[in-house]
Coordinates of C-alpha atoms and ligand atoms in Angstrom, one line a residue:
M4 CA 0.0 0.0 0.0
I5 CA 1.5 3.3 -1.0
L6 CA 0.8 6.3 1.2
P7 CA 1.7 9.6 -0.5
K8 CA 2.8 12.7 1.4
S9 CA 0.0 14.7 -0.1
N10 CA -3.7 13.8 0.0
R11 CA -3.5 12.3 -3.5
L12 CA -1.0 11.8 -6.3
T13 CA -0.9 14.0 -9.3
P14 CA -1.7 12.3 -12.7
E15 CA 2.1 12.4 -13.5
Q16 CA 3.0 10.8 -10.2
L17 CA 0.3 8.1 -10.7
T18 CA 1.7 7.4 -14.1
E19 CA 5.2 7.1 -12.7
I20 CA 4.3 4.6 -9.9
T21 CA 2.1 2.6 -12.3
A22 CA 5.1 2.3 -14.6
I23 CA 7.4 1.2 -11.7
V24 CA 5.1 -1.5 -10.3
G25 CA 4.4 -2.6 -13.9
E26 CA 8.1 -3.5 -14.3
F27 CA 7.5 -6.0 -11.4
G28 CA 4.2 -7.4 -12.7
C29 CA 2.0 -5.4 -10.4
K30 CA -0.8 -2.9 -10.9
I31 CA -2.0 0.1 -8.9
Q32 CA -5.5 0.3 -7.5
P33 CA -6.4 3.8 -6.0
I34 CA -8.5 3.6 -2.8
V35 CA -10.3 6.9 -2.7
G36 CA -11.3 8.2 0.8
A37 CA -13.2 11.4 1.7
V38 CA -9.9 13.3 2.3
R39 CA -7.1 11.0 1.3
T40 CA -6.4 8.6 -1.5
I41 CA -4.1 5.7 -0.9
Y42 CA -2.8 3.3 -3.6
A43 CA -2.9 -0.5 -3.3
I44 CA -0.2 -2.5 -5.1
V45 CA -2.0 -5.4 -6.7
G46 CA 0.3 -8.4 -7.1
D47 CA 3.3 -9.7 -5.2
E48 CA 4.4 -6.7 -3.4
R49 CA 7.4 -8.4 -1.7
D50 CA 10.0 -7.5 -4.2
E51 CA 12.7 -5.4 -2.4
L52 CA 13.8 -3.7 -5.5
M53 CA 10.3 -2.4 -6.3
I54 CA 9.8 -1.3 -2.7
N55 CA 13.2 0.5 -2.7
R56 CA 12.3 2.3 -5.9
L57 CA 8.9 3.4 -4.6
E58 CA 10.3 4.5 -1.2
G59 CA 12.9 6.6 -3.0
L60 CA 10.2 8.8 -4.7
P61 CA 10.1 12.2 -3.1
Y62 CA 6.3 12.3 -2.9
V63 CA 5.9 8.9 -1.2
D64 CA 5.5 9.0 2.6
R65 CA 5.7 5.3 3.2
I66 CA 4.9 1.8 1.9
D67 CA 2.8 -0.4 4.2
R68 CA 3.3 -4.0 3.4
I69 CA 0.2 -6.1 3.6
Q70 CA 1.8 -9.4 2.6
S71 CA 3.8 -11.2 5.3
P72 CA 7.6 -11.1 5.1
F73 CA 7.5 -14.8 6.2
K74 CA 6.2 -16.9 3.4
L75 CA 6.4 -20.2 5.2
M76 CA 6.3 -19.4 8.9
D77 CA 3.3 -17.1 8.7
K78 CA 0.1 -18.2 10.4
R79 CA -1.7 -17.7 7.2
S80 CA 0.7 -19.7 5.0
D81 CA 0.0 -23.0 3.4
L82 CA 2.2 -24.6 6.1
A83 CA 0.0 -23.4 8.9
S84 CA -1.4 -26.9 9.3
H85 CA 2.1 -28.5 9.6
R86 CA 2.7 -30.2 12.9
I87 CA 6.2 -30.9 14.3
K88 CA 6.7 -34.2 15.9
C89 CA 9.6 -34.8 18.3
G90 CA 10.3 -37.3 21.0
G91 CA 6.9 -39.0 20.4
V92 CA 5.0 -35.7 20.9
T93 CA 3.1 -33.8 18.3
L94 CA 3.8 -30.3 19.4
G95 CA 0.6 -28.4 20.3
E96 CA -1.2 -31.6 21.3
E97 CA 0.5 -32.2 24.7
L98 CA 3.1 -30.3 26.8
F99 CA 6.5 -31.0 25.2
V100 CA 9.6 -31.1 27.5
I101 CA 13.3 -30.9 26.7
A102 CA 15.5 -31.4 29.7
G103 CA 19.1 -32.2 30.6
A104 CA 22.4 -30.7 31.5
C105 CA 23.6 -27.4 30.2
T106 CA 27.0 -28.8 29.5
I107 CA 28.2 -32.4 29.3
D108 CA 31.4 -33.0 31.3
P109 CA 33.3 -35.5 29.1
K110 CA 35.6 -36.4 32.0
N111 CA 32.7 -37.4 34.3
P112 CA 30.2 -38.9 31.9
N113 CA 28.3 -40.8 34.6
Y114 CA 26.7 -37.5 35.8
F115 CA 25.2 -37.2 32.3
Y116 CA 24.1 -40.8 32.1
E117 CA 22.4 -40.5 35.5
T118 CA 20.9 -37.1 34.6
A119 CA 19.6 -38.7 31.3
A120 CA 17.8 -41.5 33.2
A121 CA 16.4 -39.1 35.8
V122 CA 15.0 -36.6 33.3
K123 CA 13.4 -39.4 31.4
E124 CA 11.8 -40.6 34.6
A125 CA 10.7 -37.0 35.4
G126 CA 8.8 -37.0 32.1
A127 CA 11.1 -35.3 29.5
H128 CA 10.6 -36.2 25.9
V129 CA 14.0 -35.0 24.6
L130 CA 17.3 -35.1 26.4
R131 CA 19.5 -31.9 26.1
G132 CA 23.2 -31.8 26.6
G133 CA 25.7 -29.2 25.5
V134 CA 28.7 -30.6 23.5
W135 CA 30.0 -27.3 22.2
K136 CA 29.4 -24.2 24.4
P137 CA 29.4 -20.5 23.5
R138 CA 31.2 -19.1 26.5
T139 CA 31.7 -15.4 27.2
N140 CA 35.2 -16.0 28.5
P141 CA 37.6 -17.7 26.1
Y142 CA 39.3 -19.5 29.0
S143 CA 36.1 -21.1 30.2
F144 CA 35.3 -24.7 29.2
Q145 CA 34.3 -24.5 25.5
G146 CA 32.9 -28.0 25.2
D147 CA 34.5 -31.1 23.8
V148 CA 33.7 -33.2 20.8
K149 CA 34.1 -36.3 23.0
S150 CA 30.9 -35.2 24.7
L151 CA 29.0 -36.1 21.5
D152 CA 29.7 -39.8 22.2
V153 CA 28.4 -39.4 25.7
L154 CA 25.3 -37.7 24.4
M155 CA 24.6 -40.4 21.9
E156 CA 25.3 -43.2 24.5
A157 CA 22.8 -41.5 26.8
S158 CA 20.3 -41.4 24.0
R159 CA 20.9 -45.2 23.4
R160 CA 20.5 -46.0 27.1
T161 CA 17.3 -44.0 27.6
G162 CA 15.8 -44.2 24.1
L163 CA 15.3 -40.4 24.2
P164 CA 16.1 -38.3 21.1
V165 CA 18.7 -35.6 21.9
D166 CA 19.2 -31.9 21.4
T167 CA 22.5 -30.1 21.3
E168 CA 23.7 -26.6 20.2
V169 CA 25.7 -26.2 17.0
M170 CA 27.8 -23.1 16.4
E171 CA 29.5 -23.8 13.1
E172 CA 29.2 -25.8 10.0
A173 CA 31.5 -28.6 11.2
H174 CA 29.3 -29.1 14.3
I175 CA 26.2 -29.5 12.1
K176 CA 27.8 -32.3 10.2
L177 CA 29.2 -34.1 13.2
A178 CA 25.9 -33.8 15.1
L179 CA 23.7 -35.0 12.2
D180 CA 26.1 -37.9 11.4
A181 CA 26.0 -39.0 15.1
G182 CA 22.2 -39.0 15.0
V183 CA 21.3 -35.8 16.9
H184 CA 17.6 -35.2 16.4
S185 CA 17.2 -31.6 17.5
L186 CA 19.8 -29.0 16.6
Q187 CA 19.8 -26.0 18.9
I188 CA 20.7 -22.5 17.5
G189 CA 21.8 -20.5 20.6
A190 CA 20.9 -17.0 21.4
R191 CA 24.3 -15.8 20.3
N192 CA 23.9 -17.3 16.8
A193 CA 20.2 -16.7 16.2
L194 CA 21.2 -13.7 14.0
N195 CA 24.0 -15.6 12.3
Y196 CA 22.3 -15.9 8.9
S197 CA 25.1 -17.9 7.4
L198 CA 24.7 -20.5 10.1
L199 CA 20.9 -20.4 9.8
R200 CA 21.3 -21.1 6.0
S201 CA 23.8 -23.9 6.7
V202 CA 21.4 -25.6 9.2
G203 CA 18.5 -25.2 6.7
R204 CA 20.5 -26.8 3.9
A205 CA 21.8 -29.6 6.1
I206 CA 18.4 -30.7 7.4
A207 CA 16.5 -30.3 4.1
E208 CA 16.1 -34.0 3.5
R209 CA 15.7 -35.1 7.2
D210 CA 13.1 -35.1 9.9
T211 CA 15.5 -33.2 12.2
V212 CA 14.1 -30.4 14.4
V213 CA 15.7 -27.0 15.1
L214 CA 15.3 -25.3 18.4
L215 CA 15.9 -21.7 17.6
K216 CA 16.6 -19.5 20.7
R217 CA 15.7 -15.8 20.6
S218 CA 18.7 -13.5 20.5
I219 CA 18.9 -10.8 23.0
N220 CA 19.7 -8.5 20.1
M221 CA 16.5 -9.2 18.3
G222 CA 14.2 -6.2 18.2
P223 CA 10.8 -6.7 16.6
L224 CA 9.3 -10.2 16.8
S225 CA 9.4 -10.4 13.1
E226 CA 13.2 -10.7 13.3
F227 CA 12.7 -13.9 15.4
I228 CA 10.3 -15.3 12.9
T229 CA 12.3 -14.4 9.8
A230 CA 15.3 -16.2 11.4
A231 CA 13.1 -19.3 11.5
E232 CA 12.1 -18.6 7.9
Y233 CA 15.8 -18.8 6.9
I234 CA 15.8 -22.4 8.0
A235 CA 12.4 -23.4 6.7
A236 CA 13.2 -21.8 3.3
F237 CA 15.5 -24.7 2.5
G238 CA 12.7 -27.3 2.8
N239 CA 12.4 -28.3 6.4
P240 CA 9.9 -26.3 8.4
N241 CA 10.5 -28.1 11.7
V242 CA 11.5 -25.0 13.5
I243 CA 10.6 -24.4 17.2
L244 CA 10.9 -20.9 18.6
C245 CA 12.5 -20.7 22.0
P246 CA 12.3 -17.5 24.0
R247 CA 15.1 -17.6 26.6
G248 CA 15.1 -14.2 28.3
T249 CA 16.3 -10.9 26.9
T250 CA 18.6 -8.1 27.9
P251 CA 18.6 -8.0 31.7
T252 CA 16.7 -5.2 33.2
L253 CA 16.1 -6.6 36.7
D254 CA 18.7 -7.0 39.4
G255 CA 18.4 -10.7 40.4
Y256 CA 17.5 -12.5 37.2
R257 CA 20.2 -13.4 34.7
N258 CA 18.0 -12.2 31.9
H259 CA 14.7 -10.5 31.6
P260 CA 12.1 -13.3 31.3
D261 CA 10.3 -13.0 28.0
E262 CA 7.8 -15.8 28.2
S263 CA 5.0 -13.2 27.7
I264 CA 5.9 -12.8 24.0
T265 CA 4.4 -16.2 23.3
P266 CA 0.8 -15.0 22.6
L267 CA 2.3 -12.3 20.4
L268 CA 4.3 -14.8 18.4
K269 CA 1.2 -17.0 18.0
E270 CA -0.7 -14.1 16.4
K271 CA 1.9 -14.1 13.6
T272 CA 3.2 -17.6 13.2
W273 CA 2.1 -21.2 13.4
A274 CA 5.6 -22.2 14.8
P275 CA 5.4 -23.9 18.2
V276 CA 6.9 -22.0 21.1
V277 CA 9.0 -23.8 23.6
V278 CA 10.2 -21.5 26.4
D279 CA 13.6 -21.9 28.2
P280 CA 12.9 -20.8 31.8
S281 CA 16.5 -21.7 32.8
H282 CA 18.4 -19.1 30.9
S283 CA 15.5 -16.7 31.3
V284 CA 16.0 -16.4 35.1
G285 CA 19.4 -18.0 35.6
K286 CA 18.9 -19.3 39.1
A287 CA 17.5 -22.7 39.9
I288 CA 15.1 -21.5 42.5
Y289 CA 13.2 -19.2 40.1
V290 CA 13.0 -21.7 37.2
P291 CA 9.8 -23.5 38.3
A292 CA 7.8 -20.3 38.5
C293 CA 9.1 -19.1 35.1
A294 CA 8.2 -22.5 33.6
L295 CA 4.6 -22.3 34.9
A296 CA 4.3 -18.6 33.7
A297 CA 5.4 -19.8 30.3
V298 CA 2.7 -22.4 30.1
A299 CA 0.1 -19.9 31.4
Y300 CA 1.2 -17.6 28.5
G301 CA 0.5 -20.4 26.0
A302 CA 3.9 -22.1 25.5
D303 CA 3.8 -25.5 23.7
G304 CA 6.6 -26.7 25.8
L305 CA 9.6 -26.1 28.0
C306 CA 13.4 -26.5 27.7
I307 CA 14.8 -26.9 31.2
E308 CA 18.3 -27.4 32.4
S309 CA 18.5 -30.2 35.0
H310 CA 21.4 -32.1 36.6
V311 CA 21.5 -34.9 39.2
S312 CA 24.1 -33.0 41.1
P313 CA 24.2 -29.4 40.0
S314 CA 27.2 -28.5 42.1
H315 CA 29.2 -31.1 40.2
G316 CA 28.1 -29.7 36.8
I317 CA 29.9 -27.3 34.5
G318 CA 28.7 -24.3 32.5
D319 CA 25.4 -23.0 33.8
D320 CA 24.6 -26.2 35.7
P321 CA 25.8 -25.2 39.2
K322 CA 23.7 -22.1 39.2
Q323 CA 20.6 -22.8 37.2
A324 CA 20.1 -26.5 36.7
V325 CA 17.2 -27.9 38.8
T326 CA 17.4 -31.3 40.3
P327 CA 15.4 -34.1 38.7
D328 CA 12.9 -34.0 41.7
V329 CA 12.2 -30.3 41.0
L330 CA 12.0 -31.0 37.3
A331 CA 9.4 -33.8 37.9
T332 CA 7.2 -31.5 40.1
T333 CA 7.5 -28.7 37.6
I334 CA 6.5 -30.9 34.7
K335 CA 3.6 -32.3 36.7
Q336 CA 2.3 -28.8 37.6
A337 CA 2.9 -27.5 34.1
K338 CA 0.8 -30.4 32.7
Q339 CA -2.0 -29.4 35.2
L340 CA -1.8 -25.8 34.0
W341 CA -1.8 -27.0 30.4
A342 CA -5.0 -28.9 31.1
I343 CA -6.6 -25.8 32.8
R344 CA -5.5 -23.7 29.8
R345 CA -7.2 -26.1 27.5
G346 CA -10.4 -25.9 29.6
Ligands
PEP1068 C1 22.3 -23.2 26.5 O1 21.2 -23.7 26.1 O2 23.0 -23.8 27.3 C2 22.7 -21.9 26.0 C3 23.9 -21.5 25.9 O3 21.6 -21.2 25.7 P1 21.4 -19.7 25.1 O4 21.9 -19.7 23.7 O5 20.0 -19.4 25.2 O6 22.3 -18.8 26.0
MN1069 MN1 23.1 -23.3 29.6

């Protein structure tokens, strides 16, 4: 929709914009109001070159796009009836839970094996475990490819599919070859379009799922959805959106919990939303409340860090991992809330 600076275009201006949109296979339909006339672009109005040309005209105030920038992830797209299945759950049909350690300690794998069995017992559908870790400090433990064997062994022992973060192309190949079922794109890489493209390409022919975290640097929600669109555009729309807290504004929480964006996301996209309460609040004692708030706000699932002995964990586990007992209670209460929400 073209909104001119004046109340209506002159005949010369109308001829000019008609010629421009015509180059892109579109037509102009004036919509005449009592005071103002606006000009609808009839046809596919998404072409950036056309929009740039129109926005560059001195008499054009702005162009309002009616068509969605997300062709595949939009709630009104043909894919809106697509359902993602993972860990035996069809997302949207029952509460979906990913749980496990932040970081696998390759030197003490038994903690992870015990954690895997315990999170399964608590009701998790997918086991998470960090193999490669994005750490703020280059001298902190960065992960270890040996942990990939531990992750897959835990998957064999429990029968649970596994989720792990990939940060570069080499990780994607290693993880997929090993049989990782859910690739996590972390908050730091959610705006790394080249990685998003690589993940999209790599999973095109698979039933792999992507857990896409929300970057703290994402502004409008459309940036989150278009990041998912990057992945889906290569042929696999199994992308789950994962709010995980945004820039900290409260003393006390690690991040500012952003579970309240779920209903806003759901107005725009059909993609399931699985909230990560662990990174949102960053302290184990606050995780259950944040998890329940997420379900109250309409989340399809939760991604929770849990460890059998948090103080023996590495990465985020000592501070924010909940014990399997707490996890079990949280899942139970979250399921009750889910049932209440469903009425
Ligand atoms: C994680 O899941 O351990 C992690 C690093 O998450 P985020 O990318 O949300 O910080
Ligand atoms: Mn973590």
